[in-house]
Coordinates of C-alpha atoms and ligand atoms in Angstrom, one line a residue:
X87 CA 0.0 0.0 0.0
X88 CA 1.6 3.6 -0.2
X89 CA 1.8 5.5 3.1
X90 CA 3.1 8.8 4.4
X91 CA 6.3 8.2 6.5
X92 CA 7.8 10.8 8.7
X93 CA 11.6 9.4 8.9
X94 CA 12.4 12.5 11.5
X95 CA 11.1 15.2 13.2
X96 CA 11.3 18.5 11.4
X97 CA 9.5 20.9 8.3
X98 CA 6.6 19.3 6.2
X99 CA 8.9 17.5 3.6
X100 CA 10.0 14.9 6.4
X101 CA 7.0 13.7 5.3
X102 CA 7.5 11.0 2.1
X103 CA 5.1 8.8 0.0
X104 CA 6.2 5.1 0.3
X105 CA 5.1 1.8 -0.9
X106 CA 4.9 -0.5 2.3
X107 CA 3.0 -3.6 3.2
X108 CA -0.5 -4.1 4.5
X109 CA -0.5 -3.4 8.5
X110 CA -1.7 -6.5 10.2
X111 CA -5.0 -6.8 13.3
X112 CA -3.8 -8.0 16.3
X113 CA -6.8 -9.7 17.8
X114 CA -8.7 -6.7 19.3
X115 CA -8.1 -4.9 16.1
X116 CA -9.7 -3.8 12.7
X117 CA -8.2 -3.1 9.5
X118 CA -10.1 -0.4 7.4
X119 CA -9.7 0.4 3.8
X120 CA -9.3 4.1 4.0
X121 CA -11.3 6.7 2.0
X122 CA -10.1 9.9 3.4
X123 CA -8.1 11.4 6.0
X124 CA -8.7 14.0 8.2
X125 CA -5.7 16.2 8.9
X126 CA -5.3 18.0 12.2
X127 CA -3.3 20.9 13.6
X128 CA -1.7 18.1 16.1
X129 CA 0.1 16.3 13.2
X130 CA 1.8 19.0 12.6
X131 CA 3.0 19.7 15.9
X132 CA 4.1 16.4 16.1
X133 CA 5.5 16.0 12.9
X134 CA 7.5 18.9 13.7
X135 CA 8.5 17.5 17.1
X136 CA 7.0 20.2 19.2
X137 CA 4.7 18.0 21.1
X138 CA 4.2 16.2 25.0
X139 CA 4.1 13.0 23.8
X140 CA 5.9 11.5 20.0
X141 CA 6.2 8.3 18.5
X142 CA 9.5 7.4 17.1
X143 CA 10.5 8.2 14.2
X144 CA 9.4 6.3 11.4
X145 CA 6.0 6.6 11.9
X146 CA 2.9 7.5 9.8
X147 CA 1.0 10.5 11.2
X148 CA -2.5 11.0 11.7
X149 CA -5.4 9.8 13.3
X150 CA -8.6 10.6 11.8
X151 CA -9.5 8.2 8.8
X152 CA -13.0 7.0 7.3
X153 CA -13.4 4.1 5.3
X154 CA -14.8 0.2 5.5
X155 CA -13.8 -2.3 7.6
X156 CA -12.1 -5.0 5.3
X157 CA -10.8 -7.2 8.0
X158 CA -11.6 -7.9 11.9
X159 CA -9.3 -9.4 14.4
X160 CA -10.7 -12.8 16.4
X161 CA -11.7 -11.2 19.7
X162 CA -13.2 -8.3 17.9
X163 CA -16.9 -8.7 18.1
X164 CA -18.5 -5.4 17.4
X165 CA -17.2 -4.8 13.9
X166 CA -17.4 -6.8 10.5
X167 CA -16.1 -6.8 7.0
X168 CA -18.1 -4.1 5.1
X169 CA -18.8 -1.3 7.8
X170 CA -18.8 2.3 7.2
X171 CA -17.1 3.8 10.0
X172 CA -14.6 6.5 11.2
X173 CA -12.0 7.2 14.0
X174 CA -10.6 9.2 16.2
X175 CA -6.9 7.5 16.7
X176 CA -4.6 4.3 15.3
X177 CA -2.0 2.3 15.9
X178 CA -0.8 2.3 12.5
X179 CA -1.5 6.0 11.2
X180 CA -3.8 7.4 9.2
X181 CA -2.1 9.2 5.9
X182 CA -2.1 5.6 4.5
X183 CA -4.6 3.5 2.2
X184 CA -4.8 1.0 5.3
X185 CA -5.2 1.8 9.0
X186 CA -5.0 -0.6 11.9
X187 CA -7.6 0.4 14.6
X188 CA -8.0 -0.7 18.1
X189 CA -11.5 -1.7 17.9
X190 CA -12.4 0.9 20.5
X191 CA -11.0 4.0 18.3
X192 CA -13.3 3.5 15.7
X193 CA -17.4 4.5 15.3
X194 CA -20.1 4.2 12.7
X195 CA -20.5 6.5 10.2
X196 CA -24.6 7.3 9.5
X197 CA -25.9 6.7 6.5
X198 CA -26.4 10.0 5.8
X199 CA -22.7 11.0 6.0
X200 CA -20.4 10.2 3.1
X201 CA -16.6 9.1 3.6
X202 CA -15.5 12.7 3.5
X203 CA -17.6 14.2 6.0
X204 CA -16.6 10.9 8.0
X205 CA -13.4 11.9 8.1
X206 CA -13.7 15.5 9.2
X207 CA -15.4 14.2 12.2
X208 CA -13.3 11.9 15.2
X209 CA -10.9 14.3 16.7
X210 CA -12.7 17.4 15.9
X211 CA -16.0 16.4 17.2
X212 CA -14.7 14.3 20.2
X213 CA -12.6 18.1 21.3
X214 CA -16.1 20.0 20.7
X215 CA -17.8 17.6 22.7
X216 CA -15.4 17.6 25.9
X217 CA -14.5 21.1 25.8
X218 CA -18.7 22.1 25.7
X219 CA -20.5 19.5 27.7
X220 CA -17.3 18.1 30.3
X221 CA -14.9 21.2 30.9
X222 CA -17.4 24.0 30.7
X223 CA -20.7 22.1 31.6
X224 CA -22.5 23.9 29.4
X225 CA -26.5 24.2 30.2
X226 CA -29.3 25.0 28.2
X227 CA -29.6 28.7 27.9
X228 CA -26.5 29.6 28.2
X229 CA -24.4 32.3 26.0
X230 CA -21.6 30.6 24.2
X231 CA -18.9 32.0 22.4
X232 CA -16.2 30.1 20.0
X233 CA -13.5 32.0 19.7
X234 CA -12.4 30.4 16.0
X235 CA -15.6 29.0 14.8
X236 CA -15.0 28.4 11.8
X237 CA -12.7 25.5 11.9
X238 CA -13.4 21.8 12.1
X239 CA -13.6 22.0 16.0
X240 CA -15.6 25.3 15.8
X241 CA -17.8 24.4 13.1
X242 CA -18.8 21.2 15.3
X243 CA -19.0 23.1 18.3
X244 CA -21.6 25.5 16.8
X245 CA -23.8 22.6 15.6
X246 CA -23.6 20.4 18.9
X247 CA -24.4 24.0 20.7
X248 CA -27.4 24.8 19.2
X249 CA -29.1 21.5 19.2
X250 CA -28.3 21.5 23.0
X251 CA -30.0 24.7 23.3
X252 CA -27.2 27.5 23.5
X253 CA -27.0 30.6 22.2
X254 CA -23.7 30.9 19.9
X255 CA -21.9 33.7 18.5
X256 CA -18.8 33.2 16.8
X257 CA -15.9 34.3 15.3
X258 CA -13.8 33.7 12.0
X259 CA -11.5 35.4 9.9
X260 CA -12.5 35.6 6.5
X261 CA -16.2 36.1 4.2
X262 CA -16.3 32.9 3.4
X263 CA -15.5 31.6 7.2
X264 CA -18.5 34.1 8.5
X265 CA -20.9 32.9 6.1
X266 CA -20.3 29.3 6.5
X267 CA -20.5 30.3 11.0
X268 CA -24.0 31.6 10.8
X269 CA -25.2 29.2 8.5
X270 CA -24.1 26.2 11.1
X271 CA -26.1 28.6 13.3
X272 CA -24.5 31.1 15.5
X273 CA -26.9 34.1 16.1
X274 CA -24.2 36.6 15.5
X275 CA -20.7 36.5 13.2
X276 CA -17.6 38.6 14.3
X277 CA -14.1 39.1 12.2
X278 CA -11.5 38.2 14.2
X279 CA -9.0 40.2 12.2
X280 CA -10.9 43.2 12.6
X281 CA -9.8 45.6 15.2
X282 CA -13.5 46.5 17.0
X283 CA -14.9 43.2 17.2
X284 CA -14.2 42.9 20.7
X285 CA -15.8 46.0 21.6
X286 CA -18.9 44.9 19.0
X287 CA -18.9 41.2 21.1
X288 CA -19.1 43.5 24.2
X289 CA -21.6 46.3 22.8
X290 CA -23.8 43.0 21.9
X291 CA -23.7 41.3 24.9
X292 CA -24.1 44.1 27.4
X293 CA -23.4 43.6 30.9
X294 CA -24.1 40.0 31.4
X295 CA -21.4 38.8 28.7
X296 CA -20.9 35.3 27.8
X297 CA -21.1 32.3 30.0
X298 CA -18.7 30.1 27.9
X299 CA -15.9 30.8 25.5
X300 CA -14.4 28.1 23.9
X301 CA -11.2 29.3 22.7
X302 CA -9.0 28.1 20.3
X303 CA -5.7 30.5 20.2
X304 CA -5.5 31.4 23.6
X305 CA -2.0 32.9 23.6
X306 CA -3.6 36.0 21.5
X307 CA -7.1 36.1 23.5
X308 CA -7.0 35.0 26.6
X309 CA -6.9 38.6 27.9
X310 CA -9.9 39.5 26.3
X311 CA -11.5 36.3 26.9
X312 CA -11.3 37.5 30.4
X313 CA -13.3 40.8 29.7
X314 CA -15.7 39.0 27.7
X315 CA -17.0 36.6 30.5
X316 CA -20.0 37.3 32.6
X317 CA -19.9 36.3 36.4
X318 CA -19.3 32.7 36.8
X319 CA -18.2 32.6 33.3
X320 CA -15.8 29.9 32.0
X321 CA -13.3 30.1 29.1
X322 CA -12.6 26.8 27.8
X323 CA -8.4 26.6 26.2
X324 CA -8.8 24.4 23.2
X325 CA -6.2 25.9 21.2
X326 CA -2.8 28.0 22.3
X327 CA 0.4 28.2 20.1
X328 CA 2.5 30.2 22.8
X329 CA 2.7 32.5 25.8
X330 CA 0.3 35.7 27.0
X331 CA 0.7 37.7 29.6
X332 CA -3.1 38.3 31.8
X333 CA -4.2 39.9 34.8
X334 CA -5.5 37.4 37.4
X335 CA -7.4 40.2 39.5
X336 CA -9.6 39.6 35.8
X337 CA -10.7 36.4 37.1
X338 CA -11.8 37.6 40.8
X339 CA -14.5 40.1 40.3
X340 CA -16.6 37.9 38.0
X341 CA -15.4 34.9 39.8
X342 CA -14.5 33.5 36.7
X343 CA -12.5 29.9 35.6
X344 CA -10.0 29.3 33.1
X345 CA -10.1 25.8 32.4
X346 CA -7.4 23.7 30.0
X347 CA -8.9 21.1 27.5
X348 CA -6.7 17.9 26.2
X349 CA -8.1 14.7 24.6
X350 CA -5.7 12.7 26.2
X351 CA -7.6 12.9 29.3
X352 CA -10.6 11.6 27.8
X353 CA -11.4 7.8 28.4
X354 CA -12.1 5.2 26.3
X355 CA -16.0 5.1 28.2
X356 CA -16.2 9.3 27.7
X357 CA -14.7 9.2 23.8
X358 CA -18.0 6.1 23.4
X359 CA -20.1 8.6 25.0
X360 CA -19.1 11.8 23.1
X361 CA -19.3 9.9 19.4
X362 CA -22.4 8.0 20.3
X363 CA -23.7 11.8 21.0
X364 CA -22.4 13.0 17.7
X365 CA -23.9 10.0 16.0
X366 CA -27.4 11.1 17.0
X367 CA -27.0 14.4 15.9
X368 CA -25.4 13.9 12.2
X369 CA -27.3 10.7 11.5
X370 CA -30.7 13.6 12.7
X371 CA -28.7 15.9 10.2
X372 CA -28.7 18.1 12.9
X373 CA -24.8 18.2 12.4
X374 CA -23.2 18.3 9.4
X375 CA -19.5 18.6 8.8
X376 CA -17.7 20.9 6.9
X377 CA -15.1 20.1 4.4
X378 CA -12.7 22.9 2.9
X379 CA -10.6 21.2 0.5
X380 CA -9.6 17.7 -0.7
X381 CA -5.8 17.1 -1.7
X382 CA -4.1 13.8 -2.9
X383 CA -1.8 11.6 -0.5
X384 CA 1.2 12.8 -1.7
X385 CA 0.3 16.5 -1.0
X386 CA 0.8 16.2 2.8
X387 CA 3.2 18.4 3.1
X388 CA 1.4 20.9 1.4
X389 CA -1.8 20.5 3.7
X390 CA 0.7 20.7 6.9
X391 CA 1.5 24.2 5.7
X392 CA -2.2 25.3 4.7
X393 CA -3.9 24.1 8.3
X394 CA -1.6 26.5 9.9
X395 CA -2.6 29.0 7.8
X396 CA -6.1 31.3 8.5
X397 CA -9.0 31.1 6.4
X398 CA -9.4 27.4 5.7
X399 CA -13.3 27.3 6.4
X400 CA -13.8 23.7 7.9
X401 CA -11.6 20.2 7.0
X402 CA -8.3 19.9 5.2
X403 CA -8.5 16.3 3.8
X404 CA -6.3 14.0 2.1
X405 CA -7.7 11.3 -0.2
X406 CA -5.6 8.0 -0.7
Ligands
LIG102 P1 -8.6 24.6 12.2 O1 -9.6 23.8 11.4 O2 -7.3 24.9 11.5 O3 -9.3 26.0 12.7 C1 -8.5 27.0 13.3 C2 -9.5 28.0 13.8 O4 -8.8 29.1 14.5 C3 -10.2 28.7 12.6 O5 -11.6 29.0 12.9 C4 -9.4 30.0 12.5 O6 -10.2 31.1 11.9 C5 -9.3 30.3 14.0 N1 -8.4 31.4 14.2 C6 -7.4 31.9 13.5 N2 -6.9 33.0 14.1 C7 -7.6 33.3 15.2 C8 -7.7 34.3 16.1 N3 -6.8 35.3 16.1 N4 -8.6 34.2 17.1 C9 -9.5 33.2 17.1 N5 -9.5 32.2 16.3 C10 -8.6 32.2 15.3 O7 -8.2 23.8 13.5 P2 -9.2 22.9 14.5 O8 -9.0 21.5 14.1 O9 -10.5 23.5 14.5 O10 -8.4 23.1 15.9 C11 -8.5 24.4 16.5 C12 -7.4 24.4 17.6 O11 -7.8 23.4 18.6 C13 -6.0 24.0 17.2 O12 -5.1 24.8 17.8 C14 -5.9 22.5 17.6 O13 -4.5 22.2 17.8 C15 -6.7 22.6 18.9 N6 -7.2 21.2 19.3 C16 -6.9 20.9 20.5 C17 -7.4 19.7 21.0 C18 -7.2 19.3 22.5 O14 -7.3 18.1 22.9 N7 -6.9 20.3 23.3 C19 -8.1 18.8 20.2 C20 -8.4 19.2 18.9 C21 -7.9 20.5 18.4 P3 -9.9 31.6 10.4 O15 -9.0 30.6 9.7 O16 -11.2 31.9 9.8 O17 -9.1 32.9 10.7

C-alpha cells in the first residue's frame, strides 16, 4: 500500500510517500480500507516535534480516517467486514490506504454521511464535545462564544451547541468563514481580524457577557477572553500556540474559571459517549461537517503548511 512516513522530526517534507505492506490486526483490532483522512493541527505539531508526547521516528501521522472495515481481528466482536465507520486515533496512522484500529477507536459513520464528511469528524468532534458538555458544563440557555468557529472543531462546536439549546456567536476570519459560522447557526458573526470586534462582542452582549468561551488560540485572546466573560463565566483553552501575559485580578471580580482542554484525558468510556452523541446528531442531520478542500496523499506536506494557515473554512482532507 503507499503511506506517508515521517523518517524524522522536522519541516513538512519529512514527510515522504512510500510503498509499504499491508499493516496487520492483532486480535482486538480492525483493519479499514481508507477513503479519506482528516488532517489536524496536532500532526503537525508532532511531525515537527514540538509536542508532549511523540512516537518514534518512522511513523505515519495522523489519526482521523474513514473508510470500511475489510478485515476484523478474532476477539473483535462489534465490527465486521463491510462497515462504514470513522476514527478518532490508530495504531498504524492514518495518511495511508490501510489503517490498523483498536476496535475501540473506531465509530459508525450514518448513512447520511459520506466518507469525507466521516473523516472530518473523530478528533474534531470528540474536542467539541469535551470542551462544551465536560470542561465548561455547558446548560441549556447559556451564551456561548467560539473564539475560532469556523474551523473543524468550531464548526462542530456550533452545531452540537445549538441542538443542545445554547445561544452561539462566533468568530472567523474571512467572508467565506462568516458565512459558513452563521449558516451552522451562530446568532451573530464577528471578524477576528478586525480591530473592534471585541468591543462589538461587548456592545452585543451588554453587561451579562458570555457564559462560555471556547477558545481556540488562547496565547492572542485570553486577555480578552477574560473581559468578555460574565460572572461565573468559564473560558474553555482548546487551542494555544504560545505564551500571553493576563491579569489574574480579571478572574476575581466575576469569579470567573480558566479551564485547560486535552483529549488525552478523555477515556475510552467518555470518547464512546461523546461519538455516540455526535452520531445522534449527524445521523438527525442536525450536524453536518464541513469540508474545505480535498488534496491527494502525496500533497501532505502541502496541507501541513495550509492548516496552519487562517482562512481554511472547515476540513483539510487527504484522499488516498
Ligand atoms: P482549524 O480547522 O485549523 O481551525 C482553526 C480556527 O482558528 C479557525 O476557525 C481560524 O479562523 C481560527 N483562528 C485563526 N486566528 C484566530 C484568532 N486570532 N482568534 C481566534 N480564532 C482564530 O483547527 P481545528 O481543528 O478547528 O483546531 C483548533 C485548535 O484546537 C487547534 O489549535 C488545535 O490544535 C486545537 N485542538 C486541541 C485539542 C485538544 O485536545 N486540546 C483537540 C483538537 C484540536 P480563520 O481561519 O477563519 O481565521
Amino acid at each position: 500500500m503507499k503511506a506517508i512516513v515521517v523518517e524524522g522530526y522536522g519541516e513538512p517534507e519529512v514527510m515522504r510517500l512510500v510503498e509499504c505492506e499491508i499493516p496487520e490486526p492483532e486480535a482486538d483490532e480492525v483493519l479499514v480500507q481508507v477513503e479519506a483522512i482528516g488532517v489536524n493541527p496536532v500532526d503537525t505539531y508532532v511531525r515537527a516535534g514540538a509536542y508532549p508526547v511523540l512516537p518514534p521516528p518512522p511513523y505515519t501521522p495522523g489519526k482521523d480516517v474513514s473508510g470500511r472495515v475489510v478485515e476484523v481481528g478474532d476477539g473483535v466482536k462489534k465490527w465486521k467486514k463491510g462497515d462504514r465507520v470513522y476514527s478518532a486515533g490508530t495504531r498504524s496512522g492514518a495518511y495511508a490506504e490501510y489503517a490498523v484500529c483498536h476496535h475501540s477507536q473506531i465509530f459508525s459513520l450514518p448513512e447520511n454521511l459520506d466518507f469525507f464528511q466521516g473523516a472530518a469528524v473523530g478528533i474534531p468532534g470528540a474536542a467539541a464535545w469535551r470542551a462544551l458538555l465536560k470542561r465548561a458544563r455547558a446548560r441549556k440557555g447559556e451564551r456561548l462564544l467560539i473564539h475560532g468557529a469556523s474551523g473543524s472543531v468550531g464548526m462542530i462546536a456550533i452545531q452540537l451547541a445549538v441542538a443542545r439549546g445554547l445561544t452561539v456567536y462566533g468568530t472567523a476570519g474571512s467572508d467565506k468563514g462568516m458565512d459558513n459560522i452563521k449558516k451552522a447557526g451562530v446568532l451573530k458573526a464577528y471578524n477576528h481580524s478586525s480591530v473592534s470586534y471585541i468591543e462589538d462582542i461587548q456592545s452585543d452582549c451588554g453587561d451579562r457577557g458570555v457564559d462560555i468561551i471556547l477558545e481556540m488560540l488562547a496565547n492572542v485572546n485570553l486577555a480578552h477572553d477574560l473581559q468578555l466573560l460574565g460572572v461565573g463565566g468559564r473560558v474553555v483553552i482548546i487551542g494555544s500556540r504560545g505564551t500571553i501575559n493576563i491579569d489574574p485580578r480579571a478572574t476575581m471580580a466575576k469569579e470567573t474559571e480558566i479551564l485547560g482542554m486535552s483529549l488525552f484525558n478523555g477515556s475510552e468510556v467518555e470518547m464512546k459517549e461523546a461519538q455516540v452523541g455526535l452520531y445522534q446528531l449527524m445521523s438527525e442531520g442536525r450536524l453536518v461537517p464541513e469540508i474545505s478542500v480535498k488534496m491527494e496523499l502525496d500533497q501532505a506536506p502541502q496541507a501541513h503548511r495550509m492548516i496552519l494557515e487562517n482562512g481554511n473554512c472547515g476540513k483539510i482532507l487527504l484522499v488516498p
